[in-house]
Short mmCIF file of C-alpha atoms in Angstrom, two decimals:
data_model
loop_
_atom_site.label_atom_id
_atom_site.label_comp_id
_atom_site.label_asym_id
_atom_site.label_seq_id
_atom_site.Cartn_x
_atom_site.Cartn_y
_atom_site.Cartn_z
CA MET A 70 10.98 -29.97 9.68
CA ALA A 71 12.83 -28.73 6.58
CA LEU A 72 11.37 -28.74 3.01
CA THR A 73 13.05 -31.21 1.12
CA VAL A 74 12.78 -30.11 -2.77
CA SER A 75 13.79 -30.85 -6.23
CA LYS A 76 15.20 -29.58 -9.54
CA THR A 77 13.89 -29.69 -12.55
CA PRO A 78 16.67 -29.90 -16.01
CA THR A 79 16.85 -26.25 -15.74
CA GLY A 80 18.14 -26.30 -11.92
CA SER A 81 14.03 -24.60 -11.18
CA GLU A 82 13.36 -26.16 -7.09
CA TYR A 83 9.52 -27.55 -7.00
CA LYS A 84 7.99 -29.46 -4.38
CA VAL A 85 4.60 -31.09 -5.86
CA LYS A 86 2.61 -34.15 -5.40
CA ASP A 87 3.49 -36.16 -8.35
CA ILE A 88 5.38 -34.26 -11.28
CA SER A 89 4.44 -36.95 -14.07
CA GLN A 90 1.13 -35.66 -14.25
CA ALA A 91 2.73 -32.27 -15.76
CA LYS A 92 1.26 -33.59 -19.33
CA PHE A 93 -2.28 -33.56 -18.11
CA GLY A 94 -1.64 -30.58 -15.98
CA ARG A 95 -0.69 -28.65 -19.48
CA LEU A 96 -3.83 -30.53 -21.39
CA GLU A 97 -6.06 -28.97 -18.44
CA ILE A 98 -4.22 -25.47 -18.39
CA GLU A 99 -4.95 -25.35 -22.09
CA LEU A 100 -8.21 -26.55 -21.72
CA ALA A 101 -9.76 -24.20 -18.59
CA GLU A 102 -7.58 -21.67 -19.07
CA THR A 103 -6.01 -21.61 -15.84
CA ALA A 104 -2.32 -20.81 -14.64
CA ILE A 105 -3.15 -17.56 -15.70
CA LEU A 106 -1.38 -15.70 -13.47
CA ILE A 107 1.76 -17.42 -13.04
CA GLU A 108 2.19 -17.63 -16.83
CA THR A 109 1.03 -13.95 -17.49
CA VAL A 110 4.18 -12.62 -15.23
CA THR A 111 6.37 -15.16 -15.89
CA ALA A 112 6.06 -14.50 -20.05
CA LEU A 113 6.42 -10.54 -18.55
CA GLY A 114 9.83 -11.51 -17.70
CA ALA A 115 9.73 -12.25 -14.20
CA GLU A 116 11.03 -15.24 -12.34
CA VAL A 117 8.21 -16.65 -10.02
CA ARG A 118 8.17 -18.85 -6.92
CA TRP A 119 4.69 -19.92 -5.62
CA CYS A 120 2.89 -21.58 -2.86
CA SER A 121 -0.54 -21.58 -2.05
CA CYS A 122 -3.02 -19.77 -0.35
CA ASN A 123 -4.87 -22.74 0.98
CA ILE A 124 -3.69 -26.30 2.22
CA PHE A 125 -6.93 -27.66 0.21
CA SER A 126 -6.60 -25.07 -2.78
CA THR A 127 -4.35 -26.74 -5.38
CA GLN A 128 -4.71 -28.83 -8.39
CA ASP A 129 -1.99 -31.12 -8.08
CA HIS A 130 -1.79 -32.17 -12.16
CA ALA A 131 -1.60 -28.27 -13.03
CA THR A 132 1.10 -27.52 -10.28
CA ALA A 133 2.78 -30.17 -12.19
CA ALA A 134 2.59 -28.58 -15.45
CA ILE A 135 3.65 -24.98 -13.78
CA ALA A 136 6.69 -26.55 -11.98
CA ARG A 137 7.99 -27.88 -15.13
CA ASP A 138 7.27 -25.29 -17.61
CA SER A 139 7.23 -22.10 -15.53
CA ALA A 140 8.31 -21.47 -11.96
CA ALA A 141 9.12 -22.80 -8.41
CA VAL A 142 6.31 -24.40 -7.03
CA PHE A 143 5.84 -24.98 -3.26
CA VAL A 144 2.57 -26.84 -3.19
CA TRP A 145 0.18 -29.82 -2.96
CA LYS A 146 -3.02 -30.50 -2.13
CA GLY A 147 -3.57 -31.24 1.54
CA GLU A 148 -0.87 -30.04 3.09
CA SER A 149 -0.43 -29.61 6.86
CA LEU A 150 -0.83 -26.24 8.54
CA GLU A 151 3.32 -27.11 9.21
CA GLU A 152 3.64 -27.63 5.36
CA TYR A 153 2.08 -24.76 4.62
CA TRP A 154 4.09 -22.61 6.44
CA ARG A 155 7.08 -24.10 5.01
CA CYS A 156 5.83 -24.33 1.39
CA MET A 157 5.33 -19.89 2.06
CA GLU A 158 9.37 -19.33 3.59
CA LYS A 159 10.60 -21.53 0.62
CA ALA A 160 8.63 -19.16 -2.21
CA LEU A 161 9.79 -16.45 -0.44
CA ASP A 162 13.84 -17.82 -0.46
CA TRP A 163 15.72 -16.12 -3.07
CA GLY A 164 18.93 -17.14 -1.29
CA PRO A 165 21.34 -14.31 0.63
CA GLY A 166 21.42 -12.61 -2.69
CA GLY A 167 18.03 -12.97 -3.97
CA GLY A 168 14.35 -11.33 -3.98
CA PRO A 169 11.46 -10.97 -3.96
CA ASP A 170 10.90 -7.71 -5.74
CA MET A 171 7.30 -7.87 -5.33
CA VAL A 172 4.54 -9.95 -3.56
CA VAL A 173 1.34 -10.49 -4.85
CA ASP A 174 -0.71 -11.99 -2.10
CA ASP A 175 -3.95 -13.55 -1.87
CA GLY A 176 -5.50 -13.96 1.58
CA GLY A 177 -2.22 -11.50 2.90
CA ASP A 178 -0.44 -14.39 4.22
CA ALA A 179 3.07 -13.67 2.88
CA THR A 180 2.87 -10.30 3.73
CA LEU A 181 2.33 -11.46 7.23
CA LEU A 182 5.54 -14.08 7.72
CA ILE A 183 7.24 -10.62 6.36
CA HIS A 184 6.08 -8.77 8.62
CA GLU A 185 6.49 -11.13 11.82
CA GLY A 186 9.98 -12.25 10.81
CA VAL A 187 11.44 -8.71 10.51
CA LYS A 188 9.36 -7.94 13.98
CA ALA A 189 10.96 -11.11 15.12
CA LYS A 190 14.10 -9.89 14.55
CA GLU A 191 14.14 -6.50 15.54
CA GLU A 192 13.10 -7.67 19.21
CA TYR A 193 16.15 -10.23 18.84
CA GLU A 194 18.33 -7.19 18.70
CA LYS A 195 16.82 -5.24 21.40
CA SER A 196 16.14 -8.46 23.87
CA GLY A 197 18.31 -11.15 22.69
CA LYS A 198 14.97 -13.06 22.57
CA PHE A 199 13.76 -15.06 19.77
CA PRO A 200 9.60 -15.43 19.58
CA ASP A 201 8.21 -17.43 22.47
CA VAL A 202 6.69 -20.28 20.20
CA ASN A 203 5.67 -22.04 23.89
CA GLY A 204 3.40 -19.13 24.78
CA CYS A 205 1.27 -18.54 21.83
CA GLU A 206 -2.19 -20.17 22.37
CA ASN A 207 -3.28 -19.86 18.56
CA GLY A 208 -1.73 -23.32 17.32
CA GLU A 209 -1.50 -21.87 13.64
CA PHE A 210 0.74 -18.73 14.81
CA ARG A 211 2.50 -20.39 17.09
CA ILE A 212 3.62 -22.71 13.63
CA VAL A 213 4.51 -18.84 11.48
CA LEU A 214 6.66 -18.10 15.08
CA ARG A 215 8.56 -21.20 14.59
CA ILE A 216 9.22 -21.34 11.49
CA ILE A 217 10.31 -17.38 11.82
CA LYS A 218 12.91 -18.67 14.54
CA ASP A 219 14.44 -21.51 12.80
CA GLY A 220 15.35 -18.99 9.72
CA LEU A 221 16.82 -16.60 11.26
CA LEU A 222 18.61 -18.97 12.98
CA VAL A 223 20.16 -20.11 9.94
CA ASP A 224 20.20 -16.73 8.03
CA PRO A 225 19.33 -13.72 10.77
CA THR A 226 19.09 -11.21 8.28
CA ARG A 227 16.64 -13.10 5.90
CA TYR A 228 13.24 -10.37 6.91
CA ARG A 229 15.25 -7.51 6.92
CA ARG A 230 16.75 -8.19 3.41
CA MET A 231 13.29 -8.60 1.55
CA LYS A 232 11.90 -5.27 3.96
CA LYS A 233 14.66 -2.99 2.37
CA ARG A 234 14.54 -4.69 -1.27
CA LEU A 235 10.56 -5.16 -1.87
CA VAL A 236 8.85 -2.53 -3.65
CA GLY A 237 4.94 -3.25 -2.97
CA VAL A 238 2.63 -5.62 -2.93
CA SER A 239 -0.70 -6.33 -4.91
CA GLU A 240 -3.75 -7.84 -2.57
CA GLU A 241 -6.25 -10.27 -3.82
CA THR A 242 -8.91 -10.75 -0.93
CA THR A 243 -11.10 -8.91 1.59
CA THR A 244 -9.23 -10.25 4.74
CA GLY A 245 -5.55 -9.38 3.11
CA VAL A 246 -7.05 -6.04 2.48
CA LYS A 247 -8.26 -6.00 5.90
CA ARG A 248 -4.65 -6.49 7.30
CA LEU A 249 -3.17 -4.16 4.86
CA TYR A 250 -5.44 -1.40 6.20
CA GLN A 251 -4.37 -2.34 10.09
CA MET A 252 -1.10 -1.95 9.51
CA GLN A 253 -1.47 1.18 7.55
CA ALA A 254 -3.24 2.29 10.84
CA ASN A 255 -1.27 1.53 12.79
CA GLY A 256 2.21 2.69 10.93
CA THR A 257 3.55 -0.66 10.67
CA LEU A 258 3.25 -1.52 6.44
CA PHE A 259 6.45 -1.66 5.18
CA PHE A 260 6.16 -1.19 1.33
CA PRO A 261 3.28 0.22 -0.56
CA ALA A 262 0.11 -1.91 -0.99
CA ILE A 263 -2.38 -2.19 -3.86
CA ASN A 264 -5.75 -3.25 -2.72
CA VAL A 265 -6.77 -5.27 -5.96
CA ASN A 266 -10.13 -6.72 -4.07
CA ASP A 267 -11.51 -3.78 -4.07
CA SER A 268 -11.44 -2.87 -7.61
CA VAL A 269 -14.66 -3.11 -9.32
CA THR A 270 -13.77 -5.67 -11.67
CA LYS A 271 -12.07 -7.91 -8.82
CA SER A 272 -15.10 -7.71 -6.15
CA LYS A 273 -18.16 -7.14 -7.75
CA PHE A 274 -16.88 -10.49 -10.23
CA ASP A 275 -14.96 -12.64 -8.50
CA ASN A 276 -16.87 -12.57 -5.27
CA LEU A 277 -20.16 -12.32 -6.99
CA TYR A 278 -20.17 -14.32 -10.03
CA GLY A 279 -17.22 -17.06 -8.96
CA CYS A 280 -19.41 -18.06 -5.83
CA GLN A 281 -21.97 -18.29 -8.00
CA HIS A 282 -20.84 -20.59 -9.61
CA SER A 283 -18.45 -22.28 -7.48
CA LEU A 284 -20.50 -23.18 -4.65
CA LEU A 285 -22.90 -25.70 -6.69
CA ASP A 286 -20.10 -27.19 -7.89
CA GLY A 287 -18.30 -27.76 -4.46
CA LEU A 288 -21.83 -28.93 -3.45
CA MET A 289 -22.11 -31.02 -5.81
CA ARG A 290 -18.86 -32.81 -6.02
CA ALA A 291 -18.53 -33.31 -2.06
CA THR A 292 -21.96 -34.21 -1.76
CA ASN A 293 -24.16 -35.07 -4.82
CA VAL A 294 -26.96 -33.98 -2.75
CA MET A 295 -29.92 -32.61 -4.43
CA ILE A 296 -30.47 -29.08 -3.45
CA ALA A 297 -33.93 -28.50 -5.03
CA GLY A 298 -36.20 -28.33 -2.46
CA LYS A 299 -34.08 -27.65 0.53
CA ILE A 300 -33.35 -25.20 2.64
CA ALA A 301 -30.62 -23.25 2.72
CA VAL A 302 -29.23 -21.04 4.84
CA VAL A 303 -26.67 -18.10 3.44
CA CYS A 304 -24.94 -16.10 6.72
CA GLY A 305 -24.06 -12.95 5.39
CA TYR A 306 -25.31 -10.95 2.02
CA GLY A 307 -22.43 -9.22 0.80
CA ASP A 308 -21.07 -9.99 -2.57
CA VAL A 309 -20.03 -13.55 -1.66
CA GLY A 310 -23.44 -13.48 -0.01
CA LYS A 311 -25.52 -12.36 -2.91
CA GLY A 312 -23.93 -14.71 -5.43
CA CYS A 313 -24.31 -18.17 -3.36
CA ALA A 314 -28.05 -17.04 -2.73
CA VAL A 315 -28.46 -16.61 -6.31
CA ALA A 316 -27.25 -20.22 -7.36
CA LEU A 317 -29.16 -21.42 -4.45
CA LYS A 318 -32.23 -20.08 -5.96
CA GLN A 319 -31.38 -21.11 -9.23
CA ALA A 320 -31.18 -24.59 -8.15
CA GLY A 321 -34.45 -24.91 -6.73
CA ALA A 322 -33.60 -24.11 -3.17
CA ARG A 323 -35.71 -22.13 -0.86
CA VAL A 324 -33.22 -19.60 0.71
CA ILE A 325 -32.51 -18.06 4.00
CA VAL A 326 -30.48 -15.49 5.06
CA THR A 327 -28.75 -14.11 8.12
CA GLU A 328 -27.64 -10.37 8.14
CA ILE A 329 -26.27 -7.60 10.47
CA ASP A 330 -26.51 -4.82 8.22
CA PRO A 331 -29.87 -3.71 7.40
CA ILE A 332 -29.36 -2.14 3.99
CA CYS A 333 -28.01 -6.17 3.11
CA ALA A 334 -31.49 -7.44 4.57
CA LEU A 335 -33.41 -4.94 2.68
CA GLN A 336 -31.82 -6.05 -0.41
CA ALA A 337 -32.23 -9.65 0.36
CA LEU A 338 -36.01 -8.83 0.82
CA MET A 339 -36.54 -7.44 -2.07
CA GLU A 340 -35.44 -10.42 -4.13
CA GLY A 341 -37.44 -12.24 -2.11
CA ILE A 342 -35.24 -13.95 0.51
CA PRO A 343 -36.43 -14.36 4.24
CA VAL A 344 -34.00 -12.82 6.40
CA LEU A 345 -34.23 -14.31 9.94
CA THR A 346 -31.60 -15.19 12.80
CA LEU A 347 -29.60 -18.74 12.53
CA GLU A 348 -31.15 -19.45 15.84
CA ASP A 349 -34.60 -19.32 13.72
CA VAL A 350 -34.44 -21.97 11.08
CA VAL A 351 -31.26 -24.23 12.59
CA SER A 352 -33.22 -26.84 13.43
CA GLU A 353 -35.03 -26.64 10.27
CA ALA A 354 -33.07 -26.06 7.49
CA ASP A 355 -30.71 -28.64 5.04
CA ILE A 356 -27.66 -26.36 3.82
CA PHE A 357 -25.59 -24.15 5.95
CA VAL A 358 -23.03 -21.50 4.01
CA THR A 359 -21.44 -18.72 5.44
CA THR A 360 -19.92 -16.15 3.93
CA THR A 361 -19.47 -13.30 6.20
CA GLY A 362 -15.64 -12.37 6.56
CA ASN A 363 -15.88 -12.26 9.85
CA LYS A 364 -15.66 -15.45 12.77
CA ASN A 365 -17.76 -17.30 15.16
CA ILE A 366 -20.91 -17.30 12.63
CA ILE A 367 -21.64 -20.91 13.13
CA MET A 368 -20.35 -22.27 16.69
CA VAL A 369 -20.70 -25.65 18.07
CA HIS A 370 -23.75 -25.37 19.84
CA HIS A 371 -25.40 -24.91 16.26
CA MET A 372 -24.40 -27.59 14.92
CA LYS A 373 -25.52 -29.87 17.94
CA LEU A 374 -29.06 -28.31 17.30
CA MET A 375 -29.39 -29.26 13.65
CA LYS A 376 -30.84 -31.81 11.74
CA ASN A 377 -29.24 -35.14 10.78
CA ASN A 378 -26.94 -34.91 7.42
CA ALA A 379 -27.47 -31.23 7.34
CA ILE A 380 -24.41 -29.74 5.39
CA VAL A 381 -22.30 -27.37 6.77
CA CYS A 382 -19.85 -25.11 4.68
CA ASN A 383 -17.97 -21.81 3.99
CA ILE A 384 -17.10 -19.71 1.81
CA GLY A 385 -16.13 -16.54 3.15
CA HIS A 386 -13.31 -16.28 5.13
CA PHE A 387 -10.73 -18.72 5.57
CA ASP A 388 -11.32 -20.83 8.52
CA ASN A 389 -12.59 -19.40 11.40
CA GLU A 390 -16.88 -18.69 10.43
CA ILE A 391 -17.56 -22.12 12.09
CA ASP A 392 -16.48 -23.09 15.26
CA MET A 393 -13.83 -25.81 14.17
CA HIS A 394 -12.17 -25.97 17.05
CA GLY A 395 -15.62 -26.28 19.19
CA LEU A 396 -16.38 -29.09 17.06
CA GLU A 397 -13.39 -31.56 17.21
CA THR A 398 -13.17 -31.15 21.05
CA TYR A 399 -16.71 -31.74 21.36
CA PRO A 400 -16.83 -34.63 23.94
CA GLY A 401 -17.56 -37.92 22.43
CA VAL A 402 -17.92 -36.68 19.24
CA LYS A 403 -17.21 -39.04 16.44
CA ARG A 404 -15.71 -37.86 12.85
CA ILE A 405 -16.04 -39.97 10.02
CA THR A 406 -14.36 -38.91 6.68
CA ILE A 407 -16.68 -39.86 3.98
CA LYS A 408 -13.35 -38.64 1.23
CA PRO A 409 -11.03 -36.20 1.51
CA GLN A 410 -12.60 -32.36 2.65
CA THR A 411 -16.04 -34.53 3.12
CA ASP A 412 -16.56 -35.64 6.72
CA CYS A 413 -19.70 -36.76 9.14
CA TRP A 414 -19.53 -35.81 12.92
CA VAL A 415 -21.86 -37.57 14.64
CA PHE A 416 -23.41 -36.08 18.45
CA PRO A 417 -23.03 -38.74 21.05
CA GLU A 418 -26.40 -37.75 22.47
CA THR A 419 -28.73 -37.92 19.42
CA ASN A 420 -26.24 -40.20 17.21
CA ASN A 421 -27.52 -37.46 14.45
CA SER A 422 -24.58 -35.88 11.97
CA ILE A 423 -23.49 -33.48 10.05
CA ILE A 424 -21.63 -33.23 6.45
CA VAL A 425 -18.72 -30.73 7.33
CA LEU A 426 -16.78 -29.63 3.97
CA ALA A 427 -13.30 -28.91 3.61
CA GLU A 428 -12.76 -28.79 7.64
CA GLY A 429 -14.58 -25.27 7.67
CA ARG A 430 -12.37 -24.02 5.23
CA LEU A 431 -13.09 -22.78 1.67
CA MET A 432 -15.14 -25.23 0.47
CA ASN A 433 -14.82 -24.12 -3.22
CA LEU A 434 -11.29 -24.81 -2.83
CA GLY A 435 -11.26 -27.74 -0.96
CA CYS A 436 -13.74 -29.50 -3.08
CA ALA A 437 -14.00 -27.85 -6.28
CA THR A 438 -11.18 -26.33 -8.10
CA GLY A 439 -11.99 -22.85 -7.38
CA HIS A 440 -13.59 -20.44 -9.34
CA PRO A 441 -13.76 -20.57 -13.34
CA SER A 442 -10.77 -19.30 -14.91
CA PHE A 443 -12.20 -16.82 -16.82
CA VAL A 444 -14.08 -14.96 -14.00
CA MET A 445 -10.52 -15.18 -12.41
CA SER A 446 -8.95 -13.48 -15.03
CA TYR A 447 -10.54 -10.34 -14.47
CA SER A 448 -9.30 -10.52 -10.51
CA PHE A 449 -5.77 -11.36 -12.37
CA THR A 450 -5.87 -8.70 -15.02
CA ASN A 451 -5.84 -6.30 -11.81
CA GLN A 452 -2.96 -8.14 -10.07
CA VAL A 453 -0.67 -7.48 -13.28
CA ILE A 454 -1.50 -4.03 -13.69
CA ALA A 455 -1.18 -3.56 -9.70
CA GLN A 456 2.56 -5.07 -10.30
CA LEU A 457 3.27 -3.26 -13.26
CA GLU A 458 2.11 -0.05 -11.54
CA LEU A 459 4.54 -0.92 -8.46
CA TRP A 460 7.47 -2.08 -10.11
CA LYS A 461 7.61 1.15 -12.87
CA GLU A 462 7.03 3.64 -9.86
CA LYS A 463 9.75 2.35 -7.93
CA GLY A 464 11.79 4.94 -6.66
CA THR A 465 10.22 7.98 -7.62
CA GLY A 466 7.96 8.62 -4.56
CA LYS A 467 4.46 7.87 -6.04
CA TYR A 468 3.54 5.32 -3.65
CA GLU A 469 4.14 5.21 -0.25
CA LYS A 470 3.63 2.83 2.54
CA THR A 471 -0.18 3.32 2.81
CA VAL A 472 -3.11 0.90 0.67
CA TYR A 473 -4.18 2.21 -2.55
CA VAL A 474 -6.29 1.35 -5.27
CA LEU A 475 -6.08 1.41 -8.96
CA PRO A 476 -7.97 4.11 -10.44
CA LYS A 477 -11.72 3.81 -12.21
CA HIS A 478 -10.48 3.72 -15.62
CA LEU A 479 -8.11 0.81 -15.01
CA ASP A 480 -10.70 -0.95 -13.91
CA GLU A 481 -12.83 -0.30 -17.38
CA LYS A 482 -9.98 -1.30 -19.13
CA VAL A 483 -9.40 -4.58 -17.27
CA ALA A 484 -13.77 -5.25 -17.93
CA ALA A 485 -13.12 -3.93 -21.79
CA LEU A 486 -10.43 -6.46 -22.32
CA HIS A 487 -12.75 -8.97 -21.27
CA LEU A 488 -15.28 -7.73 -23.51
CA GLY A 489 -14.38 -9.49 -26.93
CA LYS A 490 -14.40 -13.27 -25.31
CA LEU A 491 -17.82 -12.97 -24.94
CA GLY A 492 -18.97 -11.37 -28.15
CA ALA A 493 -19.89 -7.99 -26.40
CA LYS A 494 -19.99 -4.58 -28.58
CA LEU A 495 -19.39 -1.04 -26.85
CA ILE A 496 -21.45 1.79 -27.94
CA LYS A 497 -19.44 5.17 -28.25
CA LEU A 498 -20.43 8.45 -26.87
CA THR A 499 -21.02 11.54 -28.66
CA PRO A 500 -19.08 14.53 -27.59
CA ALA A 501 -22.46 16.43 -26.66
CA GLN A 502 -23.86 13.21 -25.04
CA ALA A 503 -20.08 13.38 -22.71
CA THR A 504 -20.68 16.64 -22.11
CA TYR A 505 -24.25 16.17 -21.10
CA ILE A 506 -23.15 13.82 -18.39
CA SER A 507 -19.69 15.06 -17.54
CA VAL A 508 -17.37 12.34 -18.48
CA PRO A 509 -14.51 11.59 -21.29
CA VAL A 510 -15.92 10.39 -24.14
CA ASP A 511 -13.74 7.32 -23.83
CA GLY A 512 -14.31 7.33 -20.06
CA PRO A 513 -13.95 6.63 -17.00
CA TYR A 514 -17.64 6.70 -17.19
CA LYS A 515 -18.76 6.80 -13.49
CA PRO A 516 -17.15 8.67 -10.81
CA PRO A 517 -15.34 6.74 -7.58
CA GLN A 518 -18.12 7.08 -5.27
CA TYR A 519 -20.59 5.30 -7.68
CA LYS A 520 -21.87 2.09 -6.65
CA TYR A 521 -22.22 -0.77 -9.28
#
C-alpha cells in the first residue's frame, strides 16, 4: 500500500483529510494556541515533515492549516494502523540526499522504525533474508516489518543513511523514554537522546495538569454522562493518575484508586481516596480509567463483571492497558458504535454492555483534543531547547549514544518563560539568603534529587 500525497503550490507534500479546512484551522490555531512546536521550529529555520503519534489524536482542520502554511504533513484522524505507519515512513523520507537530521519523537515510534530498519538491513546483508513478516505474532509489528521490507526493496540504504546522518532525538513520553533507556542498556541506541519527559516542567505539568483537564473533556464529549455521584476507579496513582483523580473528585465522583506502589497508595490515602483492588470494585464502579503505563490492567474477565453501561477508558499507555484483543475476540460479543471512538460492547451471557472509549487508546486524544495548548507549551519548550542543544553540540562529542535529561536551570527557565502569561511575579533572593540555603541567586533553586 503506497501513500498517495498531494502538493501545495510551493511544492510541499501533504496527506490530510481535507485541505479546504485550512482557513478554519488557522483561526483555531490562533484562538487555542495550537501547533506550537511545529511552527516554532519552522520559525527557527527547520524544514519539518510531520506525522501523528496516535491514530485518533489529530485535529484535521489544524493539520490542514499546517500543511498549507508551515510543513509537510501526513496525518488524519482515524487512520488505520497500516496508514499510521505509512505516514510515519513518509515523514522520515526526504529522498536520496535528504534528512532527517533530527527527530522529535512522541512515544518512540519514529525511533523504533529507524532502528528496526537498520536492523533489517544488517540482517539482509548477513543472511540474505528480509524480516519474517508472516512469522511475527504481533499484528502491529507485522505492519512495521512489512513497511521496512517494502522500503528496503525500493531503497536499500535508506535506514542506514538515516542512522549515519541523525544528530539525535528528543523524546516526549514515558513510554518512549522507557524504550530509549532499554536501547541504551543493551547498547543498540544509534544516536544521542534527550529525555524531555522527565523534565519537571513536562512530567509534573503535562502529565498532571494536562490530564486533569483533558480526562473530563474526553469523558463529556464521548458520553455526556453526569460524573457527580458516580464511582470512578483510577488505575494507577502516578502523575497521570493524580491528575485524573483530582479532576474526577472535583466533578463530584467518588474516586477509588488501584496501585502496586505503597508510596503512591499512601499518597492517595492521605488525599482521602480509598485504595482497593480492581476485583474489589469491578462490579460496583461506573467509570474505569487506566493510567499506569503498564499492560494488561483491565482484562476481558473484568469487563464481563462490570455493571451495565460502565465506561472503560485509557489515558495512560497507548493501547495495551485495556485488553481490547480479548474483548474483540470474546465469543458472541456484539459491538455497537455510537459515534467515532465511542463503542458499546454487549456481552451475550448478561446482555449487559460496557462503553469503551477510543478503542482502548488514549481517550483524551481520541475523544477530545488532548491537553490544552498552554500546558503543552511547557513540554514543547523543552523539546525545542533539547533540539537546539543537540544541534549546537553536533560533532563536539559532548553527547554520546546515551540518554540525557535537560539540566535544572533550563527546567526553571521553561517555567519562568510561562509565568508572565499568568500574571505571576517572582521575588528575588538576596545574596545572604542564597548563601544561607547554598544556591545561586539566579538559580537553580533545587538540587537534582529534589522531588517536586
